Short mmCIF file of N, CA and C in Angstrom, two decimals:
data_model
loop_
_atom_site.label_atom_id
_atom_site.label_comp_id
_atom_site.label_asym_id
_atom_site.label_seq_id
_atom_site.Cartn_x
_atom_site.Cartn_y
_atom_site.Cartn_z
N MET M 178 4.07 -10.70 -13.59
CA MET M 178 2.89 -10.29 -12.98
C MET M 178 2.22 -9.13 -13.88
N ILE M 179 1.00 -9.25 -14.05
CA ILE M 179 0.26 -8.25 -14.86
C ILE M 179 -0.74 -7.60 -13.98
N VAL M 180 -0.74 -6.28 -13.88
CA VAL M 180 -1.68 -5.51 -13.09
C VAL M 180 -2.72 -5.05 -13.98
N ILE M 181 -3.99 -5.17 -13.56
CA ILE M 181 -5.14 -4.75 -14.29
C ILE M 181 -5.92 -3.76 -13.41
N ALA M 182 -6.07 -2.57 -13.88
CA ALA M 182 -6.77 -1.50 -12.99
C ALA M 182 -7.46 -0.53 -13.87
N ASP M 183 -8.23 0.38 -13.18
CA ASP M 183 -8.88 1.48 -13.95
C ASP M 183 -7.82 2.58 -14.03
N ASP M 184 -7.92 3.41 -15.00
CA ASP M 184 -6.87 4.42 -15.33
C ASP M 184 -6.74 5.52 -14.19
N SER M 185 -7.68 5.55 -13.23
CA SER M 185 -7.53 6.50 -12.19
C SER M 185 -6.34 6.17 -11.27
N LYS M 186 -5.84 4.92 -11.26
CA LYS M 186 -4.72 4.46 -10.45
C LYS M 186 -3.40 4.96 -11.02
N TRP M 187 -3.36 5.43 -12.25
CA TRP M 187 -2.11 5.86 -12.91
C TRP M 187 -1.78 7.23 -12.33
N VAL M 188 -0.61 7.35 -11.64
CA VAL M 188 -0.15 8.53 -11.03
C VAL M 188 1.31 8.80 -11.36
N GLU M 189 1.79 10.04 -11.38
CA GLU M 189 3.14 10.32 -11.53
C GLU M 189 3.99 9.97 -10.30
N VAL M 190 3.41 10.22 -9.04
CA VAL M 190 4.14 9.90 -7.85
C VAL M 190 3.14 9.18 -6.90
N LEU M 191 3.57 8.13 -6.28
CA LEU M 191 2.73 7.39 -5.37
C LEU M 191 2.27 8.26 -4.16
N GLY M 192 1.11 7.96 -3.65
CA GLY M 192 0.63 8.62 -2.49
C GLY M 192 -0.72 9.26 -2.61
N ARG M 193 -1.25 9.25 -3.81
CA ARG M 193 -2.57 9.83 -4.10
C ARG M 193 -3.64 9.09 -3.31
N PHE M 194 -3.45 7.78 -3.14
CA PHE M 194 -4.42 6.97 -2.44
C PHE M 194 -3.72 6.45 -1.14
N PRO M 195 -4.62 6.07 -0.14
CA PRO M 195 -4.03 5.51 1.08
C PRO M 195 -3.24 4.27 0.75
N LEU M 196 -2.13 4.03 1.50
CA LEU M 196 -1.31 2.88 1.33
C LEU M 196 -1.77 1.77 2.29
N PRO M 197 -2.32 0.68 1.69
CA PRO M 197 -2.74 -0.42 2.59
C PRO M 197 -1.55 -1.22 3.14
N ILE M 198 -1.58 -1.55 4.37
CA ILE M 198 -0.51 -2.35 5.04
C ILE M 198 -1.19 -3.39 5.85
N GLU M 199 -0.97 -4.65 5.45
CA GLU M 199 -1.61 -5.78 6.09
C GLU M 199 -0.75 -6.20 7.30
N LEU M 200 -1.37 -6.41 8.41
CA LEU M 200 -0.68 -6.62 9.68
C LEU M 200 -1.17 -7.83 10.42
N VAL M 201 -0.25 -8.50 11.17
CA VAL M 201 -0.70 -9.51 12.18
C VAL M 201 -1.21 -8.81 13.35
N PRO M 202 -2.48 -9.13 13.83
CA PRO M 202 -3.08 -8.40 14.98
C PRO M 202 -2.25 -8.46 16.18
N PHE M 203 -1.55 -9.60 16.48
CA PHE M 203 -0.73 -9.69 17.70
C PHE M 203 0.43 -8.71 17.62
N GLY M 204 0.61 -7.88 18.68
CA GLY M 204 1.71 -6.98 18.64
C GLY M 204 1.44 -5.70 17.79
N LEU M 205 0.15 -5.41 17.63
CA LEU M 205 -0.22 -4.24 16.71
C LEU M 205 0.42 -2.88 17.17
N ALA M 206 0.49 -2.60 18.44
CA ALA M 206 1.00 -1.33 18.83
C ALA M 206 2.45 -1.22 18.45
N ALA M 207 3.26 -2.35 18.73
CA ALA M 207 4.65 -2.29 18.40
C ALA M 207 4.84 -2.27 16.82
N THR M 208 4.05 -2.87 16.19
CA THR M 208 4.22 -2.90 14.68
C THR M 208 3.86 -1.53 14.13
N ARG M 209 2.83 -0.88 14.62
CA ARG M 209 2.51 0.45 14.22
C ARG M 209 3.60 1.48 14.51
N ARG M 210 4.31 1.28 15.70
CA ARG M 210 5.38 2.18 16.02
C ARG M 210 6.50 2.05 15.01
N ALA M 211 6.78 0.74 14.67
CA ALA M 211 7.92 0.48 13.72
C ALA M 211 7.61 1.05 12.31
N ILE M 212 6.25 1.01 11.94
CA ILE M 212 5.82 1.54 10.69
C ILE M 212 5.96 3.02 10.66
N GLY M 213 5.61 3.69 11.82
CA GLY M 213 5.83 5.19 12.00
C GLY M 213 7.23 5.53 11.83
N ASN M 214 8.14 4.72 12.40
CA ASN M 214 9.62 5.03 12.32
C ASN M 214 10.05 4.94 10.84
N ALA M 215 9.54 3.85 10.15
CA ALA M 215 9.87 3.80 8.73
C ALA M 215 9.47 4.98 7.99
N PHE M 216 8.19 5.43 8.26
CA PHE M 216 7.69 6.61 7.58
C PHE M 216 8.55 7.80 7.84
N ALA M 217 8.96 8.00 9.09
CA ALA M 217 9.87 9.16 9.47
C ALA M 217 11.16 9.06 8.69
N GLU M 218 11.69 7.86 8.59
CA GLU M 218 13.00 7.67 7.94
C GLU M 218 12.93 8.04 6.42
N CYS M 219 11.69 7.90 5.92
CA CYS M 219 11.46 8.20 4.47
C CYS M 219 10.91 9.55 4.17
N GLY M 220 10.71 10.31 5.36
CA GLY M 220 10.20 11.66 5.19
C GLY M 220 8.74 11.80 4.85
N VAL M 221 7.89 10.76 5.26
CA VAL M 221 6.52 10.89 4.99
C VAL M 221 5.80 10.72 6.37
N SER M 222 4.56 11.21 6.38
CA SER M 222 3.79 11.15 7.71
C SER M 222 2.36 11.22 7.33
N GLY M 223 1.52 10.71 8.15
CA GLY M 223 0.09 10.78 8.02
C GLY M 223 -0.64 9.88 8.91
N GLN M 224 -1.96 9.86 8.88
CA GLN M 224 -2.76 9.05 9.71
C GLN M 224 -2.74 7.66 9.27
N MET M 225 -2.59 6.68 10.22
CA MET M 225 -2.75 5.34 10.02
C MET M 225 -4.15 4.88 10.57
N LEU M 226 -5.08 4.50 9.73
CA LEU M 226 -6.37 4.15 10.17
C LEU M 226 -6.66 2.66 10.01
N LEU M 227 -7.03 2.00 11.04
CA LEU M 227 -7.40 0.60 11.01
C LEU M 227 -8.67 0.43 10.15
N ARG M 228 -8.55 -0.32 9.10
CA ARG M 228 -9.74 -0.54 8.15
C ARG M 228 -10.87 -1.20 8.95
N LYS M 229 -12.07 -0.73 8.71
CA LYS M 229 -13.26 -1.21 9.37
C LYS M 229 -14.13 -1.95 8.24
N ALA M 230 -14.87 -2.92 8.67
CA ALA M 230 -15.81 -3.60 7.80
C ALA M 230 -17.13 -2.78 7.79
N GLY M 231 -18.06 -3.15 7.01
CA GLY M 231 -19.38 -2.42 6.94
C GLY M 231 -20.08 -2.39 8.22
N ASP M 232 -19.91 -3.45 9.04
CA ASP M 232 -20.57 -3.46 10.30
C ASP M 232 -19.88 -2.61 11.51
N GLY M 233 -18.75 -2.00 11.08
CA GLY M 233 -18.02 -1.15 12.13
C GLY M 233 -16.96 -1.92 12.80
N HIS M 234 -16.86 -3.26 12.69
CA HIS M 234 -15.85 -4.06 13.31
C HIS M 234 -14.57 -4.00 12.43
N VAL M 235 -13.46 -4.43 13.01
CA VAL M 235 -12.17 -4.40 12.27
C VAL M 235 -12.30 -5.32 11.09
N PHE M 236 -11.92 -4.94 9.91
CA PHE M 236 -11.87 -5.76 8.72
C PHE M 236 -10.77 -6.85 8.90
N VAL M 237 -11.15 -8.12 8.68
CA VAL M 237 -10.23 -9.25 8.82
C VAL M 237 -10.04 -9.85 7.45
N THR M 238 -8.77 -9.98 7.01
CA THR M 238 -8.43 -10.62 5.72
C THR M 238 -8.69 -12.17 5.79
N ASP M 239 -8.61 -12.75 4.67
CA ASP M 239 -8.75 -14.20 4.62
C ASP M 239 -7.77 -14.93 5.44
N GLY M 240 -6.53 -14.34 5.61
CA GLY M 240 -5.53 -14.91 6.42
C GLY M 240 -5.61 -14.59 7.93
N GLY M 241 -6.70 -13.84 8.28
CA GLY M 241 -6.88 -13.46 9.66
C GLY M 241 -6.06 -12.21 10.08
N HIS M 242 -5.59 -11.41 9.14
CA HIS M 242 -4.86 -10.27 9.44
C HIS M 242 -5.71 -9.03 9.42
N TRP M 243 -5.20 -7.94 9.79
CA TRP M 243 -5.92 -6.60 9.78
C TRP M 243 -5.13 -5.73 8.76
N ILE M 244 -5.83 -4.71 8.31
CA ILE M 244 -5.24 -3.71 7.43
C ILE M 244 -5.30 -2.34 7.93
N VAL M 245 -4.15 -1.69 7.88
CA VAL M 245 -4.05 -0.17 8.23
C VAL M 245 -3.93 0.51 6.93
N ASP M 246 -4.74 1.48 6.72
CA ASP M 246 -4.64 2.42 5.52
C ASP M 246 -3.92 3.64 5.98
N ALA M 247 -2.69 3.85 5.43
CA ALA M 247 -1.85 5.02 5.78
C ALA M 247 -2.11 6.11 4.74
N HIS M 248 -2.55 7.24 5.22
CA HIS M 248 -2.80 8.41 4.38
C HIS M 248 -1.51 9.29 4.45
N LEU M 249 -0.62 9.05 3.52
CA LEU M 249 0.68 9.64 3.53
C LEU M 249 0.97 10.85 2.58
N GLY M 250 0.06 10.91 1.60
CA GLY M 250 0.31 11.97 0.61
C GLY M 250 1.44 11.52 -0.25
N ARG M 251 2.24 12.38 -0.81
CA ARG M 251 3.29 12.11 -1.77
C ARG M 251 4.35 11.16 -1.09
N ILE M 252 4.70 10.12 -1.75
CA ILE M 252 5.75 9.12 -1.39
C ILE M 252 6.88 9.29 -2.31
N ALA M 253 7.90 10.12 -1.93
CA ALA M 253 8.96 10.51 -2.84
C ALA M 253 9.91 9.26 -3.20
N ASP M 254 10.12 8.44 -2.20
CA ASP M 254 11.05 7.27 -2.37
C ASP M 254 10.38 6.03 -2.05
N ALA M 255 9.44 5.61 -2.88
CA ALA M 255 8.60 4.39 -2.64
C ALA M 255 9.39 3.11 -2.50
N PRO M 256 10.51 2.89 -3.41
CA PRO M 256 11.29 1.69 -3.18
C PRO M 256 11.97 1.61 -1.76
N ARG M 257 12.39 2.67 -1.27
CA ARG M 257 13.00 2.70 0.09
C ARG M 257 12.02 2.35 1.08
N LEU M 258 10.80 3.04 1.06
CA LEU M 258 9.71 2.76 2.00
C LEU M 258 9.29 1.29 1.89
N ALA M 259 9.14 0.77 0.68
CA ALA M 259 8.76 -0.64 0.55
C ALA M 259 9.76 -1.58 1.22
N GLY M 260 11.05 -1.29 1.09
CA GLY M 260 12.05 -2.08 1.71
C GLY M 260 12.04 -2.04 3.25
N LEU M 261 11.79 -0.89 3.74
CA LEU M 261 11.70 -0.75 5.18
C LEU M 261 10.47 -1.46 5.85
N LEU M 262 9.31 -1.29 5.07
CA LEU M 262 8.08 -1.93 5.57
C LEU M 262 8.24 -3.40 5.57
N SER M 263 8.83 -3.96 4.51
CA SER M 263 8.91 -5.36 4.29
C SER M 263 9.64 -6.20 5.32
N VAL M 264 10.54 -5.45 6.09
CA VAL M 264 11.41 -6.16 7.08
C VAL M 264 10.84 -5.99 8.52
N ILE M 265 9.73 -5.32 8.68
CA ILE M 265 9.11 -5.07 9.98
C ILE M 265 8.33 -6.32 10.43
N PRO M 266 8.70 -6.89 11.55
CA PRO M 266 7.94 -8.02 12.12
C PRO M 266 6.48 -7.64 12.27
N GLY M 267 5.58 -8.45 11.82
CA GLY M 267 4.10 -8.10 11.93
C GLY M 267 3.53 -7.52 10.72
N VAL M 268 4.43 -7.04 9.76
CA VAL M 268 3.86 -6.58 8.47
C VAL M 268 3.85 -7.79 7.54
N VAL M 269 2.62 -8.17 7.08
CA VAL M 269 2.49 -9.25 6.20
C VAL M 269 2.80 -8.89 4.71
N GLU M 270 2.18 -7.73 4.35
CA GLU M 270 2.36 -7.17 3.02
C GLU M 270 1.93 -5.73 3.00
N HIS M 271 2.31 -4.99 1.98
CA HIS M 271 1.97 -3.65 1.79
C HIS M 271 1.59 -3.40 0.37
N GLY M 272 1.05 -2.28 0.02
CA GLY M 272 0.57 -2.04 -1.31
C GLY M 272 1.63 -1.37 -2.27
N LEU M 273 2.81 -1.30 -1.82
CA LEU M 273 3.83 -0.80 -2.71
C LEU M 273 4.56 -1.94 -3.44
N PHE M 274 3.98 -2.35 -4.55
CA PHE M 274 4.42 -3.56 -5.34
C PHE M 274 5.53 -3.10 -6.33
N ILE M 275 6.64 -2.72 -5.75
CA ILE M 275 7.78 -2.15 -6.49
C ILE M 275 8.46 -3.21 -7.31
N GLY M 276 8.51 -3.08 -8.68
CA GLY M 276 9.30 -3.91 -9.48
C GLY M 276 8.71 -5.32 -9.66
N LEU M 277 7.40 -5.57 -9.39
CA LEU M 277 6.87 -6.80 -9.47
C LEU M 277 6.15 -7.01 -10.84
N ALA M 278 5.52 -5.97 -11.33
CA ALA M 278 4.73 -6.18 -12.58
C ALA M 278 5.59 -5.95 -13.77
N SER M 279 5.37 -6.79 -14.78
CA SER M 279 5.98 -6.65 -16.06
C SER M 279 5.06 -5.80 -17.04
N THR M 280 3.82 -5.88 -16.74
CA THR M 280 2.75 -5.18 -17.55
C THR M 280 1.67 -4.63 -16.71
N ALA M 281 1.22 -3.43 -17.14
CA ALA M 281 0.01 -2.89 -16.57
C ALA M 281 -1.00 -2.66 -17.61
N MET M 282 -2.24 -3.05 -17.33
CA MET M 282 -3.36 -2.82 -18.27
C MET M 282 -4.32 -1.87 -17.60
N LEU M 283 -4.46 -0.66 -18.13
CA LEU M 283 -5.35 0.34 -17.53
C LEU M 283 -6.56 0.54 -18.37
N ALA M 284 -7.79 0.47 -17.84
CA ALA M 284 -8.96 0.72 -18.57
C ALA M 284 -9.59 2.02 -18.20
N GLY M 285 -10.02 2.74 -19.22
CA GLY M 285 -10.67 4.06 -18.98
C GLY M 285 -11.60 4.38 -20.08
N PRO M 286 -12.13 5.63 -20.06
CA PRO M 286 -13.07 6.07 -21.06
C PRO M 286 -12.54 6.04 -22.52
N GLN M 287 -11.29 6.16 -22.63
CA GLN M 287 -10.59 6.17 -23.97
C GLN M 287 -10.31 4.74 -24.45
N GLY M 288 -10.52 3.73 -23.59
CA GLY M 288 -10.19 2.38 -23.90
C GLY M 288 -9.17 1.79 -23.02
N ILE M 289 -8.45 0.77 -23.48
CA ILE M 289 -7.43 0.12 -22.62
C ILE M 289 -6.01 0.57 -23.06
N ARG M 290 -5.20 0.89 -22.10
CA ARG M 290 -3.79 1.24 -22.31
C ARG M 290 -2.96 0.15 -21.72
N VAL M 291 -2.02 -0.34 -22.47
CA VAL M 291 -1.04 -1.38 -22.06
C VAL M 291 0.29 -0.77 -21.87
N ILE M 292 0.86 -0.93 -20.66
CA ILE M 292 2.18 -0.31 -20.38
C ILE M 292 3.10 -1.52 -20.05
N GLU M 293 4.24 -1.68 -20.71
CA GLU M 293 5.19 -2.76 -20.57
C GLU M 293 6.42 -2.11 -19.85
N ARG M 294 7.00 -2.84 -18.87
CA ARG M 294 8.20 -2.45 -18.24
C ARG M 294 9.34 -2.59 -19.20
N ARG M 295 10.22 -1.57 -19.19
CA ARG M 295 11.41 -1.71 -20.15
C ARG M 295 12.55 -2.34 -19.47
#
């Protein structure tokens, strides 16, 4: 997998941006509680906001799912959090793509930087 992004996405520690978590709408309250428990287990906390579309209604993905944006701040153990989130019933996907990319291509004012996984 190759990630292509602007260089503002390059950070030393994850958490600078809200973490998107795609959810099945059915059972949302239970899923959010389980996500909160995973956050607590990893020592992170923050607001989980249901993403809204431009018209103010809940944003719906192509698959009919909803997205919660978790404002967590610094995520010290991202691999652990990714693992905990991945096994929660109702979580379709999350934005912690740990170990998936072999290459990242970052574009910025200085040009394009290519980073290869060792």
